[in-house]
Amino acid sequence: MSSEAHVADGSAVHAEHETGENYLNCSHGLRSWLLTLDHKRIAVMYLAGLAGALFLGGIMALVVRLELWTGDGLVLSDDLYNHAFTLHGAIMTFLFIIPGIPAVFGNFALPLMLGAKDVAFPRLNLLSWYLWITGAVFAIVSMVVGAVDTGWTFYTPYSTQTSTQVINMTMGVFILGFSSIFTGLNFVVTIHKLRPAGMTWWRMPLMLWGLYATAIIQVLATPVLGITLLLLVAERALGVGIFDPSLGGDPLLYQHFFWFYSHPAVYIMILPAMGVISELISVHSRKTIFGYHAIALSSVAIAAFSFIVWGHHMFTAMSPMGNMIFSALTFSVSIPSAVKTFNWLATLYRGHIRLNAPMLYALAFIFLFGIGGLTGLFLGALATDIHLHDTYFVVAHFHFVMVGSTLIAFLGALHYWWPKMFGKAYDETLAKIACILVFIGFNVTFLPQFVLGTRGMPRRYHNFLPEFQGLHQASTVGAFILAIGLFLILVYLWKSLVSGKKVTVDNPWGGSSLEWLTTTPPPHYNFVGEPPEHDVYDYHDIRYDAAIDGYVLSKNEGDAAR
Amino acid sequence: MSSAADHHAEVDPAYRLAHHFESPEQQFETGKFGMWAFLVTEILFFSGLFTAYSVYRSNEADLFSYASGYLDTTLGCINTAVLILSSLTMAWAVRCAQLGQQRGLKFCLIVTLLCAGGFMGIKSVEYHHKIHNGLFPNAHFGAHEDPDGVPLHITDESGATVANPAARPAPENLRSFFGIYFCMTGLHGLHVLIGMGVIFWLYLRARRGEFGPKYFGPIDFTALYWHVVDLIWIFLFPLLYLIH
Ligand SMILES: [Cu+2]
């Protein structure tokens, strides 16, 4: 079982290749997967689950967009339309984007990048996957069978009055919350306690800083969502009246609780994506990341600011003083975000840029995140927010951040680590075409929604005036282009798994972090022998070897064949 | 270059060192840090309830002082004492494990369990009274007696039910206080029950002699959890029982 046993000398790489044993084939059968404690296998299981959630949420997005082809609906009744957008929003938010990058790529890459054998609590890690599955079943069954029509925010008092299955749905989200807490807890503890001696805080890849900042938010904010949802359940089941004004409660309190979690949750979605982009930009520019410390600390700063801006979701319901304070604090988040963006651009400057699929995603991210971030300022500013509040402008803004940035980074990460995870190559040409389709489809979908919003189209409405029809139809066309792009990805990645060319080189991209210095796919215990030491973002000793079509570590010229 | 398997072969099995840790110290430190992080999430979990409590109490001060009268301060006091005692025995259990005193360890765990059971017993007596008095905030909510035990309604000569002039009339939103009360104490009670489950599991492991000076992490971490559960009660008790 343990692959280290046959390795005695320094030529670990070769021994590994001869035996061909890795984490995917070191044990067999469904049981070995369902009971696995290996973070890499758990990552693969998460990938399967999240792909399913993305598919389901995507189908619901298409249903919603199709329904908005005309102003008086196409096939769905008003109620069914409400169910459809709730399904789309809740599945995408709670089942896909929030677990998203940490659950799949964090689980896979974090211990590898750190040089650890596993996360701190492997059993807890597996438990969090099972909690995800359980929460997903709860949420999807209650939405599909019982139907929920509150939107993903479950605002009171509507959520305490509607006759749909809010209790089951919130219990599902509650369970998903614990899945997220346990993942975050594991990552925080792993980074604090499982770093090998040489791996100091300032030598960690920026992906780890991103995951660390994310994990802090997961640990500190998610419990508040948990108690909020429990109180909502208590309110519905027992009528305790905490959110009910007729019983002395306050419905706005629900919104404060909800956004105390859900605003930081936006950074749970974006921070790991920023971590991924930092890796992609540096590796595919063949250049040290510019402003390492600034990027690392800006992740932590975003995590810290994320807790003090939630009030911007209630500008139309708070005191002028409260509004001004929250507006100013909201603007503060733009500073660390801009710090990152400028540092990425500076990294690109004079780099040897390789326009392969992961890099295309990284460049798309910078562009789309730029739009998503800057339109956030429109909404953080009080005067414009009064006009734009609850319109399609908000919908377009958060889709630029969640889809345009997080999903794009997720896809970039998927293409970047795919060869390492599965030891299989994908079709690079198809990958580029798909990336361009996704990029065009996304922009065609959501750019018109900014215009719709500024012209006064309110969000979540089933019917609209005839003057909005053209833009709505453009948006629907874009959604289908986006869907075709995503479907294409599914097809060629599936093909890659089944019949893709084998990748045997350790380091196909010339990455400098530790996961590229172990074999492909990695062995069960991540490294053969002690984990290697290498300065991250230092590319001078990583050279391309045409004989193996991959990169090798060479301390000097003569050593290149090692 | 020693592999993971070789590396651990040198370590005394009494340390119960998991494969992914370098040393028993790292394993212990990791567990302890993890438990502290988990306790932070617990505190934040309860913080929502404490916030709701503060908002409510500042909105409805009169209601809170009236409704608090329904709570039995004596039983609350006893329960506080019982929990503090259980914290002492749990801390003692950690010490016994560290010193390898197997009998003392088992004894301390049992006493902790008994205290926790006693707490839940007294709590259920209190709940029973409240529910009996119509104070559980469900569809049948409606107090039968005022805080001093005087019936709120009496039957007059003609057989009709009328308000009892001798009773202090219940304020309008009485159920909201009991909503908060049952949420807070209920969630705390759930944590006590979970703690009892874990302590019982530790007891079974202690009977197998798994703990000693080289391996006492689980006892230590559970004790931390148990102290936080106690601490939450120490805040709940005055906030709910001792207000005027
Ligand atoms: Cu926000």
Short mmCIF file of C-alpha atoms in Angstrom, two decimals, chain A residues 13 39-40 108-118 194-200 203-208 279 283 416-417 420-421 505-523 525-539 541-542 551 553 555 562, chain B residues 22:
data_model
loop_
_atom_site.label_atom_id
_atom_site.label_comp_id
_atom_site.label_asym_id
_atom_site.label_seq_id
_atom_site.Cartn_x
_atom_site.Cartn_y
_atom_site.Cartn_z
CA VAL A 13 11.21 9.66 -9.40
CA HIS A 39 -7.13 14.34 0.85
CA LYS A 40 -6.48 13.78 -2.88
CA PHE A 108 -5.96 18.36 -3.53
CA ALA A 109 -3.20 20.94 -3.54
CA LEU A 110 -2.96 22.35 -0.02
CA PRO A 111 -1.05 19.50 1.65
CA LEU A 112 1.03 19.00 -1.51
CA MET A 113 1.97 22.66 -1.77
CA LEU A 114 2.76 22.74 1.91
CA GLY A 115 4.83 19.58 1.84
CA ALA A 116 2.54 17.73 4.26
CA LYS A 117 1.31 14.17 4.04
CA ASP A 118 -2.33 15.07 4.56
CA LEU A 194 1.67 20.89 9.54
CA ARG A 195 4.15 23.10 7.75
CA PRO A 196 7.50 21.31 7.44
CA ALA A 197 10.49 23.05 8.99
CA GLY A 198 11.59 24.85 5.80
CA MET A 199 8.13 26.10 4.92
CA THR A 200 7.77 29.44 6.67
CA ARG A 203 7.56 30.92 1.66
CA MET A 204 4.04 29.65 1.16
CA PRO A 205 2.57 29.82 -2.35
CA LEU A 206 -0.09 32.53 -2.66
CA MET A 207 -2.72 29.87 -3.26
CA LEU A 208 -2.17 28.85 0.36
CA GLU A 279 -0.35 30.76 -9.32
CA VAL A 283 3.74 30.06 -13.72
CA TYR A 416 -3.94 23.63 -14.45
CA TRP A 417 -4.05 20.74 -11.97
CA LYS A 420 -1.39 16.31 -11.92
CA MET A 421 -4.66 14.99 -10.52
CA VAL A 505 6.25 14.11 -16.36
CA ASP A 506 6.24 15.59 -12.88
CA ASN A 507 6.11 19.15 -14.05
CA PRO A 508 4.30 19.83 -17.32
CA TRP A 509 3.96 23.59 -16.80
CA GLY A 510 7.23 24.39 -15.09
CA GLY A 511 5.55 25.18 -11.80
CA SER A 512 7.74 26.03 -8.84
CA SER A 513 5.54 24.90 -5.94
CA LEU A 514 6.00 21.51 -4.35
CA GLU A 515 3.10 19.67 -5.98
CA TRP A 516 5.04 19.87 -9.28
CA LEU A 517 8.12 18.31 -7.71
CA THR A 518 6.40 15.04 -6.85
CA THR A 519 5.34 12.37 -9.30
CA THR A 520 2.26 12.49 -11.51
CA PRO A 521 -0.21 11.54 -10.16
CA PRO A 522 1.21 11.91 -6.65
CA PRO A 523 1.85 8.84 -4.50
CA TYR A 525 1.63 9.85 0.94
CA ASN A 526 2.22 12.76 -1.46
CA PHE A 527 6.01 12.58 -1.56
CA VAL A 528 8.46 9.80 -1.86
CA GLY A 529 10.57 10.26 1.22
CA GLU A 530 10.89 13.71 2.69
CA PRO A 531 9.11 16.51 0.82
CA PRO A 532 11.47 18.48 -1.44
CA GLU A 533 12.40 22.05 -0.67
CA HIS A 534 12.16 24.70 -3.32
CA ASP A 535 11.58 28.44 -3.33
CA VAL A 536 8.18 29.16 -4.72
CA TYR A 537 8.09 31.50 -7.76
CA ASP A 538 11.79 30.87 -8.33
CA TYR A 539 12.04 29.61 -11.91
CA ASP A 541 16.53 26.32 -11.84
CA ILE A 542 13.43 24.86 -13.53
CA TYR A 551 10.23 20.66 -16.85
CA LEU A 553 14.73 20.78 -11.61
CA LYS A 555 20.78 22.96 -9.86
CA ARG A 562 18.22 14.07 -12.93
CA GLU B 22 5.96 13.94 12.27
#
